[in-house]
Amino acid sequence: MKKFIIYLIILLNSCSQKQRDLFESPEQLHDGIQTATLQDVGINESMIKSMHDSITAGVYPNIHSVLILRNNKLVYENYWPGHDENRATDFIGTVQQGRDSLHDIRSINKSIVSAAVMIAIDQGKLKDVKQRVFDFFPEYAKYDTGMKSKITVEQLLTMSAGLYWSDDDQIWYADSLKEKNIAHAINFILRQPLVDTPGKTFKYSAGCTQLLAQIVEKVTGLDIEKFTATHLFKPMGITNYQWTKEKNGLICAWGGLRMRSRDLLKFGMLYHNKGNWNGKQIISENLVNESLKKHIYTEEPYGYGYQFWTLVDTVENRIIKTVEATGNGGQKIEINREEDLILVITAGNYDKKNLKKTSYDVYLDFVHPAVIK
């Protein structure tokens, strides 16, 4: 009996310690991110505890990391092991996720390419978003005809170029064409027929993002990997990441980056803070605001900015406005300026549809309610 009581005391102390750890501030590193406790920034601890337990129990399946920042303070950071994929190596298996783990970010990559375009404009290398796309590709003048000649950089940014596109046709997915050169891939995108008036209709297209990356290279002389390394990542202290490249040398600008969750948070902070990173203006405020603004309608509750999604949703009878960088599998950067809130989630639910609970549900069910309660 005495041994049982001792065991029970140890168990209760262990549970109490885990509870305390959950509510303590994340580790303060020398990475430009300040930390605090949930209580310090007015976030409901019990709701975050419920979120933590629900993810751990698999109610929200295969979540790998959740980071919550409010008032520019990181207040929650946790990682879970789970089934994952690595697009760069074709690895599929269980990964013990952690702070230094690189994770596929998939189409969050598109938002990073958008940032590169904005920086090129700030540098004067690119005049503005109204420039014609074919001005940068004179070698493809044979496609510069009719309404196609009116396609602009802005229409690439808003996925409204009007070109035919189907994910099944992405040239970099076709094994028989992977040995072709980069020019072949660009030719493939630009030769697509026009199926709608440029600027009129949203059509999600990896090809639009790939063209944006090539335009950055054309005007700066640096490919998208080198340009972002120098002008975006280095100023924020982001050094550990990986780009996926095809055998033909094509950098997968539309979805090939692998990054750490804390570095995704830094990217979210950059946009949340109007292009400023700890006193350094990396992107001008006006271009950040234009990027996060809804420029075209998609399907409710979504709109689309410059390679960012805009959302209007309702939580507990309150309208919430969020900007989102998102990627296949449940990768999320949620930015809510009204509540001074950023949420980063990585997950391994690639190509899975009809999940009962998704990464976005973590935001709606727990994180945002925890802020307003």
Tab-separated table of C-alpha atoms in Angstrom:
chain	number	residue	atom	x	y	z
A	1	MET	CA	0.000	0.000	0.000
A	2	LYS	CA	2.845	2.338	0.917
A	3	LYS	CA	4.532	1.651	-2.437
A	4	PHE	CA	1.257	2.382	-4.238
A	5	ILE	CA	0.904	5.749	-2.475
A	6	ILE	CA	4.484	6.666	-3.389
A	7	TYR	CA	3.805	5.661	-7.008
A	8	LEU	CA	0.609	7.753	-7.032
A	9	ILE	CA	2.466	10.789	-5.673
A	10	ILE	CA	5.158	10.415	-8.352
A	11	LEU	CA	2.492	10.055	-11.066
A	12	LEU	CA	0.607	13.143	-9.881
A	13	ASN	CA	3.822	15.142	-9.679
A	14	SER	CA	4.702	14.013	-13.198
A	15	CYS	CA	1.306	15.099	-14.553
A	16	SER	CA	1.588	18.389	-12.699
A	17	GLN	CA	5.061	18.932	-14.176
A	18	LYS	CA	3.766	18.252	-17.695
A	19	GLN	CA	0.950	20.747	-17.087
A	20	ARG	CA	3.453	23.353	-15.900
A	21	ASP	CA	5.738	22.699	-18.878
A	22	LEU	CA	2.825	23.246	-21.255
A	23	PHE	CA	2.095	26.642	-19.764
A	24	GLU	CA	5.697	27.800	-19.459
A	25	SER	CA	7.164	30.087	-22.089
A	26	PRO	CA	8.971	28.323	-24.965
A	27	GLU	CA	12.744	28.304	-24.833
A	28	GLN	CA	14.283	31.709	-25.522
A	29	LEU	CA	16.860	31.276	-28.277
A	30	HIS	CA	19.123	33.790	-29.988
A	31	ASP	CA	16.991	33.751	-33.125
A	32	GLY	CA	15.157	37.066	-32.953
A	33	ILE	CA	11.965	35.548	-31.523
A	34	GLN	CA	10.905	36.684	-28.058
A	35	THR	CA	8.976	34.285	-25.823
A	36	ALA	CA	6.361	34.622	-23.080
A	37	THR	CA	3.663	32.542	-21.406
A	38	LEU	CA	0.109	32.067	-22.612
A	39	GLN	CA	-1.086	33.956	-19.557
A	40	ASP	CA	1.237	36.887	-20.324
A	41	VAL	CA	-0.581	37.568	-23.607
A	42	GLY	CA	-4.108	36.776	-22.474
A	43	ILE	CA	-4.592	33.365	-24.102
A	44	ASN	CA	-6.890	30.899	-22.351
A	45	GLU	CA	-4.655	28.131	-20.998
A	46	SER	CA	-7.349	25.485	-20.632
A	47	MET	CA	-8.323	25.756	-24.299
A	48	ILE	CA	-4.712	25.349	-25.399
A	49	LYS	CA	-4.421	22.365	-23.057
A	50	SER	CA	-7.499	20.875	-24.766
A	51	MET	CA	-5.907	21.536	-28.160
A	52	HIS	CA	-2.678	19.873	-27.062
A	53	ASP	CA	-4.489	16.813	-25.718
A	54	SER	CA	-6.720	16.503	-28.799
A	55	ILE	CA	-3.742	16.569	-31.153
A	56	THR	CA	-1.832	14.091	-28.992
A	57	ALA	CA	-4.860	11.776	-29.008
A	58	GLY	CA	-5.098	11.942	-32.809
A	59	VAL	CA	-8.459	13.713	-32.952
A	60	TYR	CA	-6.691	16.174	-35.255
A	61	PRO	CA	-4.613	13.602	-37.128
A	62	ASN	CA	-0.914	13.644	-37.911
A	63	ILE	CA	-0.151	17.185	-36.750
A	64	HIS	CA	3.627	17.614	-36.479
A	65	SER	CA	4.052	21.059	-34.959
A	66	VAL	CA	2.026	23.944	-33.562
A	67	LEU	CA	3.499	27.346	-32.749
A	68	ILE	CA	1.418	30.242	-31.410
A	69	LEU	CA	2.623	33.830	-31.336
A	70	ARG	CA	0.742	36.764	-29.888
A	71	ASN	CA	1.880	40.345	-29.308
A	72	ASN	CA	5.102	39.327	-31.093
A	73	LYS	CA	5.822	36.750	-28.386
A	74	LEU	CA	6.058	33.012	-28.994
A	75	VAL	CA	3.867	31.506	-26.274
A	76	TYR	CA	3.367	27.912	-27.375
A	77	GLU	CA	5.644	25.521	-29.266
A	78	ASN	CA	5.199	21.779	-29.508
A	79	TYR	CA	6.161	18.922	-31.831
A	80	TRP	CA	4.671	15.473	-32.373
A	81	PRO	CA	6.107	12.432	-34.187
A	82	GLY	CA	4.185	11.230	-37.197
A	83	HIS	CA	4.032	9.888	-40.708
A	84	ASP	CA	5.734	12.286	-43.104
A	85	GLU	CA	7.125	12.678	-46.604
A	86	ASN	CA	10.186	14.350	-48.064
A	87	ARG	CA	9.570	15.483	-51.627
A	88	ALA	CA	13.300	16.044	-52.175
A	89	THR	CA	14.289	12.423	-51.475
A	90	ASP	CA	10.964	10.601	-51.946
A	91	PHE	CA	11.221	9.457	-48.309
A	92	ILE	CA	7.995	8.245	-46.720
A	93	GLY	CA	7.893	7.114	-43.095
A	94	THR	CA	7.608	8.058	-39.437
A	95	VAL	CA	9.633	11.062	-38.306
A	96	GLN	CA	10.426	12.227	-34.775
A	97	GLN	CA	9.648	15.891	-35.334
A	98	GLY	CA	11.508	18.570	-33.393
A	99	ARG	CA	12.591	22.195	-33.374
A	100	ASP	CA	15.390	21.578	-35.876
A	101	SER	CA	13.423	19.270	-38.175
A	102	LEU	CA	13.051	20.373	-41.775
A	103	HIS	CA	9.513	19.892	-43.046
A	104	ASP	CA	7.963	20.052	-46.505
A	105	ILE	CA	6.085	23.358	-46.659
A	106	ARG	CA	4.535	22.629	-50.063
A	107	SER	CA	2.569	25.630	-51.360
A	108	ILE	CA	3.618	27.968	-48.556
A	109	ASN	CA	6.517	28.189	-50.996
A	110	LYS	CA	4.285	30.271	-53.264
A	111	SER	CA	4.043	33.004	-50.628
A	112	ILE	CA	7.836	33.015	-50.339
A	113	VAL	CA	8.164	33.495	-54.098
A	114	SER	CA	5.725	36.390	-53.785
A	115	ALA	CA	8.025	37.932	-51.168
A	116	ALA	CA	10.922	37.644	-53.610
A	117	VAL	CA	8.910	39.491	-56.265
A	118	MET	CA	8.110	42.292	-53.808
A	119	ILE	CA	11.768	42.621	-52.819
A	120	ALA	CA	12.765	42.809	-56.498
A	121	ILE	CA	10.281	45.680	-56.912
A	122	ASP	CA	11.675	47.457	-53.845
A	123	GLN	CA	15.160	47.113	-55.317
A	124	GLY	CA	14.038	48.671	-58.587
A	125	LYS	CA	14.905	45.512	-60.516
A	126	LEU	CA	11.242	45.019	-61.358
A	127	LYS	CA	9.266	48.163	-62.169
A	128	ASP	CA	5.889	47.093	-60.792
A	129	VAL	CA	3.283	44.335	-60.952
A	130	LYS	CA	1.657	45.833	-64.055
A	131	GLN	CA	4.513	44.779	-66.346
A	132	ARG	CA	3.678	42.342	-69.108
A	133	VAL	CA	4.895	38.805	-68.542
A	134	PHE	CA	6.122	38.381	-72.116
A	135	ASP	CA	8.416	41.400	-71.717
A	136	PHE	CA	10.619	39.079	-69.665
A	137	PHE	CA	10.467	36.205	-72.142
A	138	PRO	CA	11.277	37.598	-75.609
A	139	GLU	CA	12.519	34.145	-76.602
A	140	TYR	CA	8.881	33.007	-76.523
A	141	ALA	CA	7.532	35.799	-78.719
A	142	LYS	CA	5.599	33.275	-80.803
A	143	TYR	CA	3.178	32.919	-77.869
A	144	ASP	CA	2.928	36.697	-77.331
A	145	THR	CA	-0.262	37.095	-79.321
A	146	GLY	CA	-3.850	38.210	-78.825
A	147	MET	CA	-5.096	38.463	-75.261
A	148	LYS	CA	-2.141	36.401	-74.019
A	149	SER	CA	0.033	39.424	-74.674
A	150	LYS	CA	-1.859	41.279	-71.932
A	151	ILE	CA	-0.945	38.892	-69.091
A	152	THR	CA	0.795	40.818	-66.302
A	153	VAL	CA	2.959	39.972	-63.304
A	154	GLU	CA	0.018	40.865	-61.081
A	155	GLN	CA	-2.150	38.268	-62.806
A	156	LEU	CA	0.499	35.635	-62.102
A	157	LEU	CA	0.509	36.739	-58.458
A	158	THR	CA	-3.283	36.460	-58.216
A	159	MET	CA	-3.538	33.210	-60.203
A	160	SER	CA	-5.682	34.898	-62.823
A	161	ALA	CA	-3.471	34.692	-65.911
A	162	GLY	CA	-6.250	32.932	-67.821
A	163	LEU	CA	-3.965	30.154	-69.091
A	164	TYR	CA	-5.181	26.576	-69.148
A	165	TRP	CA	-3.781	24.604	-66.229
A	166	SER	CA	-4.267	21.196	-64.681
A	167	ASP	CA	-2.023	19.711	-62.008
A	168	ASP	CA	-1.928	16.513	-64.052
A	169	ASP	CA	-0.076	18.434	-66.753
A	170	GLN	CA	2.741	19.824	-64.608
A	171	ILE	CA	5.832	19.063	-66.637
A	172	TRP	CA	8.029	18.564	-63.590
A	173	TYR	CA	5.757	15.710	-62.470
A	174	ALA	CA	6.067	13.859	-65.758
A	175	ASP	CA	8.853	11.280	-65.374
A	176	SER	CA	9.385	11.041	-69.116
A	177	LEU	CA	10.199	14.758	-69.301
A	178	LYS	CA	12.376	15.240	-66.209
A	179	GLU	CA	15.554	15.107	-68.271
A	180	LYS	CA	14.391	18.064	-70.397
A	181	ASN	CA	15.980	21.449	-69.732
A	182	ILE	CA	14.478	24.339	-67.798
A	183	ALA	CA	13.589	26.196	-70.987
A	184	HIS	CA	11.380	23.271	-71.952
A	185	ALA	CA	9.427	23.663	-68.708
A	186	ILE	CA	8.928	27.411	-69.217
A	187	ASN	CA	7.914	26.793	-72.818
A	188	PHE	CA	5.349	24.287	-71.551
A	189	ILE	CA	3.726	26.908	-69.290
A	190	LEU	CA	3.715	29.771	-71.792
A	191	ARG	CA	2.364	27.711	-74.673
A	192	GLN	CA	-0.814	26.827	-72.779
A	193	PRO	CA	-3.946	28.169	-74.478
A	194	LEU	CA	-5.853	31.080	-73.028
A	195	VAL	CA	-9.158	29.871	-71.594
A	196	ASP	CA	-10.267	33.073	-69.854
A	197	THR	CA	-9.658	36.813	-69.996
A	198	PRO	CA	-6.487	37.660	-68.028
A	199	GLY	CA	-7.362	39.097	-64.625
A	200	LYS	CA	-10.951	37.862	-64.653
A	201	THR	CA	-11.020	34.408	-63.078
A	202	PHE	CA	-9.011	32.680	-60.361
A	203	LYS	CA	-7.366	29.420	-61.438
A	204	TYR	CA	-4.856	27.898	-59.037
A	205	SER	CA	-1.696	27.233	-61.007
A	206	ALA	CA	1.775	26.102	-60.034
A	207	GLY	CA	2.821	27.401	-63.436
A	208	CYS	CA	2.075	30.998	-62.401
A	209	THR	CA	4.435	30.696	-59.437
A	210	GLN	CA	7.155	29.056	-61.514
A	211	LEU	CA	6.992	31.935	-64.003
A	212	LEU	CA	7.284	34.441	-61.142
A	213	ALA	CA	10.448	32.710	-59.957
A	214	GLN	CA	11.897	32.830	-63.471
A	215	ILE	CA	11.040	36.543	-63.719
A	216	VAL	CA	12.930	37.182	-60.465
A	217	GLU	CA	15.918	35.402	-61.972
A	218	LYS	CA	15.621	37.356	-65.227
A	219	VAL	CA	15.629	40.780	-63.540
A	220	THR	CA	18.124	40.105	-60.727
A	221	GLY	CA	20.546	37.627	-62.262
A	222	LEU	CA	20.031	35.283	-59.297
A	223	ASP	CA	17.867	32.176	-59.310
A	224	ILE	CA	15.081	32.026	-56.731
A	225	GLU	CA	17.194	29.967	-54.319
A	226	LYS	CA	20.119	32.407	-54.292
A	227	PHE	CA	17.921	35.514	-54.311
A	228	THR	CA	15.814	34.456	-51.324
A	229	ALA	CA	18.921	33.276	-49.475
A	230	THR	CA	20.545	36.701	-49.796
A	231	HIS	CA	17.637	39.104	-49.572
A	232	LEU	CA	14.957	37.300	-47.538
A	233	PHE	CA	16.317	34.475	-45.411
A	234	LYS	CA	19.737	35.799	-44.380
A	235	PRO	CA	18.388	39.096	-42.941
A	236	MET	CA	16.069	37.036	-40.708
A	237	GLY	CA	18.734	34.550	-39.660
A	238	ILE	CA	17.202	31.664	-41.609
A	239	THR	CA	20.056	29.373	-42.632
A	240	ASN	CA	18.745	25.820	-42.340
A	241	TYR	CA	16.465	24.904	-45.250
A	242	GLN	CA	16.416	22.826	-48.419
A	243	TRP	CA	15.152	23.427	-51.955
A	244	THR	CA	13.929	20.576	-54.126
A	245	LYS	CA	15.335	20.495	-57.657
A	246	GLU	CA	14.390	18.291	-60.560
A	247	LYS	CA	16.979	16.426	-62.614
A	248	ASN	CA	16.804	19.144	-65.251
A	249	GLY	CA	17.909	21.722	-62.658
A	250	LEU	CA	14.484	23.291	-62.275
A	251	ILE	CA	14.037	24.700	-58.762
A	252	CYS	CA	10.548	23.782	-57.583
A	253	ALA	CA	9.440	27.319	-56.757
A	254	TRP	CA	5.791	26.321	-56.503
A	255	GLY	CA	6.273	23.918	-53.586
A	256	GLY	CA	9.752	22.487	-53.098
A	257	LEU	CA	11.079	24.114	-49.926
A	258	ARG	CA	11.717	22.361	-46.629
A	259	MET	CA	11.956	24.601	-43.575
A	260	ARG	CA	11.855	24.605	-39.774
A	261	SER	CA	8.649	25.613	-38.011
A	262	ARG	CA	10.332	28.508	-36.189
A	263	ASP	CA	11.528	29.865	-39.523
A	264	LEU	CA	8.007	29.659	-40.920
A	265	LEU	CA	6.992	31.702	-37.896
A	266	LYS	CA	9.636	34.301	-38.771
A	267	PHE	CA	8.181	34.576	-42.262
A	268	GLY	CA	4.716	35.052	-40.795
A	269	MET	CA	6.059	37.694	-38.415
A	270	LEU	CA	7.626	39.568	-41.326
A	271	TYR	CA	4.224	40.001	-42.971
A	272	HIS	CA	2.374	40.527	-39.697
A	273	ASN	CA	4.785	43.378	-38.904
A	274	LYS	CA	4.349	45.048	-42.297
A	275	GLY	CA	7.615	43.868	-43.819
A	276	ASN	CA	9.782	44.709	-40.832
A	277	TRP	CA	12.000	42.181	-39.091
A	278	ASN	CA	13.337	43.419	-35.751
A	279	GLY	CA	13.866	46.955	-37.019
A	280	LYS	CA	14.984	46.049	-40.544
A	281	GLN	CA	12.555	46.798	-43.376
A	282	ILE	CA	12.914	43.803	-45.696
A	283	ILE	CA	9.785	44.471	-47.774
A	284	SER	CA	8.133	47.880	-48.024
A	285	GLU	CA	4.937	48.247	-46.014
A	286	ASN	CA	2.790	49.190	-48.997
A	287	LEU	CA	3.798	46.050	-50.919
A	288	VAL	CA	3.101	43.862	-47.892
A	289	ASN	CA	-0.351	45.397	-47.554
A	290	GLU	CA	-1.041	44.867	-51.259
A	291	SER	CA	0.122	41.265	-50.974
A	292	LEU	CA	-2.257	40.479	-48.115
A	293	LYS	CA	-5.257	42.234	-49.641
A	294	LYS	CA	-7.954	40.277	-51.465
A	295	HIS	CA	-7.531	40.970	-55.178
A	296	ILE	CA	-9.749	38.256	-56.601
A	297	TYR	CA	-12.606	36.036	-55.444
A	298	THR	CA	-12.215	32.264	-55.279
A	299	GLU	CA	-14.685	30.136	-53.314
A	300	GLU	CA	-16.144	31.348	-50.024
A	301	PRO	CA	-14.752	31.913	-47.470
A	302	TYR	CA	-11.590	32.395	-49.511
A	303	GLY	CA	-10.167	35.239	-51.530
A	304	TYR	CA	-6.684	35.531	-52.968
A	305	GLY	CA	-3.985	38.180	-52.727
A	306	TYR	CA	-0.443	38.001	-54.065
A	307	GLN	CA	0.089	34.243	-53.496
A	308	PHE	CA	-1.623	34.494	-50.100
A	309	TRP	CA	-5.154	33.383	-49.240
A	310	THR	CA	-7.603	35.666	-47.451
A	311	LEU	CA	-10.356	34.226	-45.274
A	312	VAL	CA	-13.426	35.574	-43.546
A	313	ASP	CA	-14.920	33.130	-41.056
A	314	THR	CA	-17.083	33.129	-37.946
A	315	VAL	CA	-16.042	31.884	-34.513
A	316	GLU	CA	-18.567	32.089	-31.682
A	317	ASN	CA	-20.626	34.685	-33.560
A	318	ARG	CA	-17.578	36.836	-34.203
A	319	ILE	CA	-16.321	37.557	-37.715
A	320	ILE	CA	-12.610	36.860	-38.009
A	321	LYS	CA	-10.374	37.966	-40.855
A	322	THR	CA	-7.268	35.931	-41.505
A	323	VAL	CA	-4.517	35.839	-44.104
A	324	GLU	CA	-3.071	32.429	-44.784
A	325	ALA	CA	-0.058	30.869	-46.422
A	326	THR	CA	-0.966	27.228	-46.890
A	327	GLY	CA	0.443	24.008	-48.289
A	328	ASN	CA	-0.744	20.510	-49.145
A	329	GLY	CA	-0.832	18.202	-46.145
A	330	GLY	CA	-1.921	20.773	-43.593
A	331	GLN	CA	0.942	23.285	-43.639
A	332	LYS	CA	-0.318	26.632	-42.318
A	333	ILE	CA	0.777	30.130	-41.448
A	334	GLU	CA	-2.307	31.938	-40.146
A	335	ILE	CA	-1.966	35.717	-39.672
A	336	ASN	CA	-4.666	37.601	-37.769
A	337	ARG	CA	-3.672	41.237	-37.354
A	338	GLU	CA	-6.829	42.192	-35.454
A	339	GLU	CA	-5.939	39.790	-32.636
A	340	ASP	CA	-2.156	40.264	-33.040
A	341	LEU	CA	-1.919	36.526	-33.623
A	342	ILE	CA	0.132	34.137	-35.760
A	343	LEU	CA	-0.319	30.371	-35.867
A	344	VAL	CA	2.091	27.963	-37.565
A	345	ILE	CA	1.158	24.327	-38.149
A	346	THR	CA	2.967	21.552	-39.992
A	347	ALA	CA	1.340	18.194	-40.682
A	348	GLY	CA	1.646	15.063	-42.787
A	349	ASN	CA	-1.802	14.729	-44.342
A	350	TYR	CA	-0.591	15.043	-47.939
A	351	ASP	CA	-3.262	14.641	-50.608
A	352	LYS	CA	-5.810	13.531	-48.012
A	353	LYS	CA	-9.322	14.806	-48.514
A	354	ASN	CA	-12.456	14.605	-46.402
A	355	LEU	CA	-10.591	14.615	-43.089
A	356	LYS	CA	-12.996	15.204	-40.219
A	357	LYS	CA	-10.529	17.563	-38.541
A	358	THR	CA	-7.832	19.566	-40.328
A	359	SER	CA	-5.060	21.998	-39.443
A	360	TYR	CA	-7.421	24.895	-40.072
A	361	ASP	CA	-9.872	23.392	-37.578
A	362	VAL	CA	-7.163	23.653	-34.914
A	363	TYR	CA	-7.263	27.405	-35.503
A	364	LEU	CA	-11.063	27.668	-35.494
A	365	ASP	CA	-11.746	25.203	-32.675
A	366	PHE	CA	-9.043	26.184	-30.212
A	367	VAL	CA	-6.550	28.904	-31.010
A	368	HIS	CA	-8.820	31.763	-31.983
A	369	PRO	CA	-11.404	30.983	-29.262
A	370	ALA	CA	-8.547	30.880	-26.732
A	371	VAL	CA	-7.651	34.436	-27.711
A	372	ILE	CA	-11.131	35.925	-27.373
A	373	LYS	CA	-12.122	34.151	-24.129
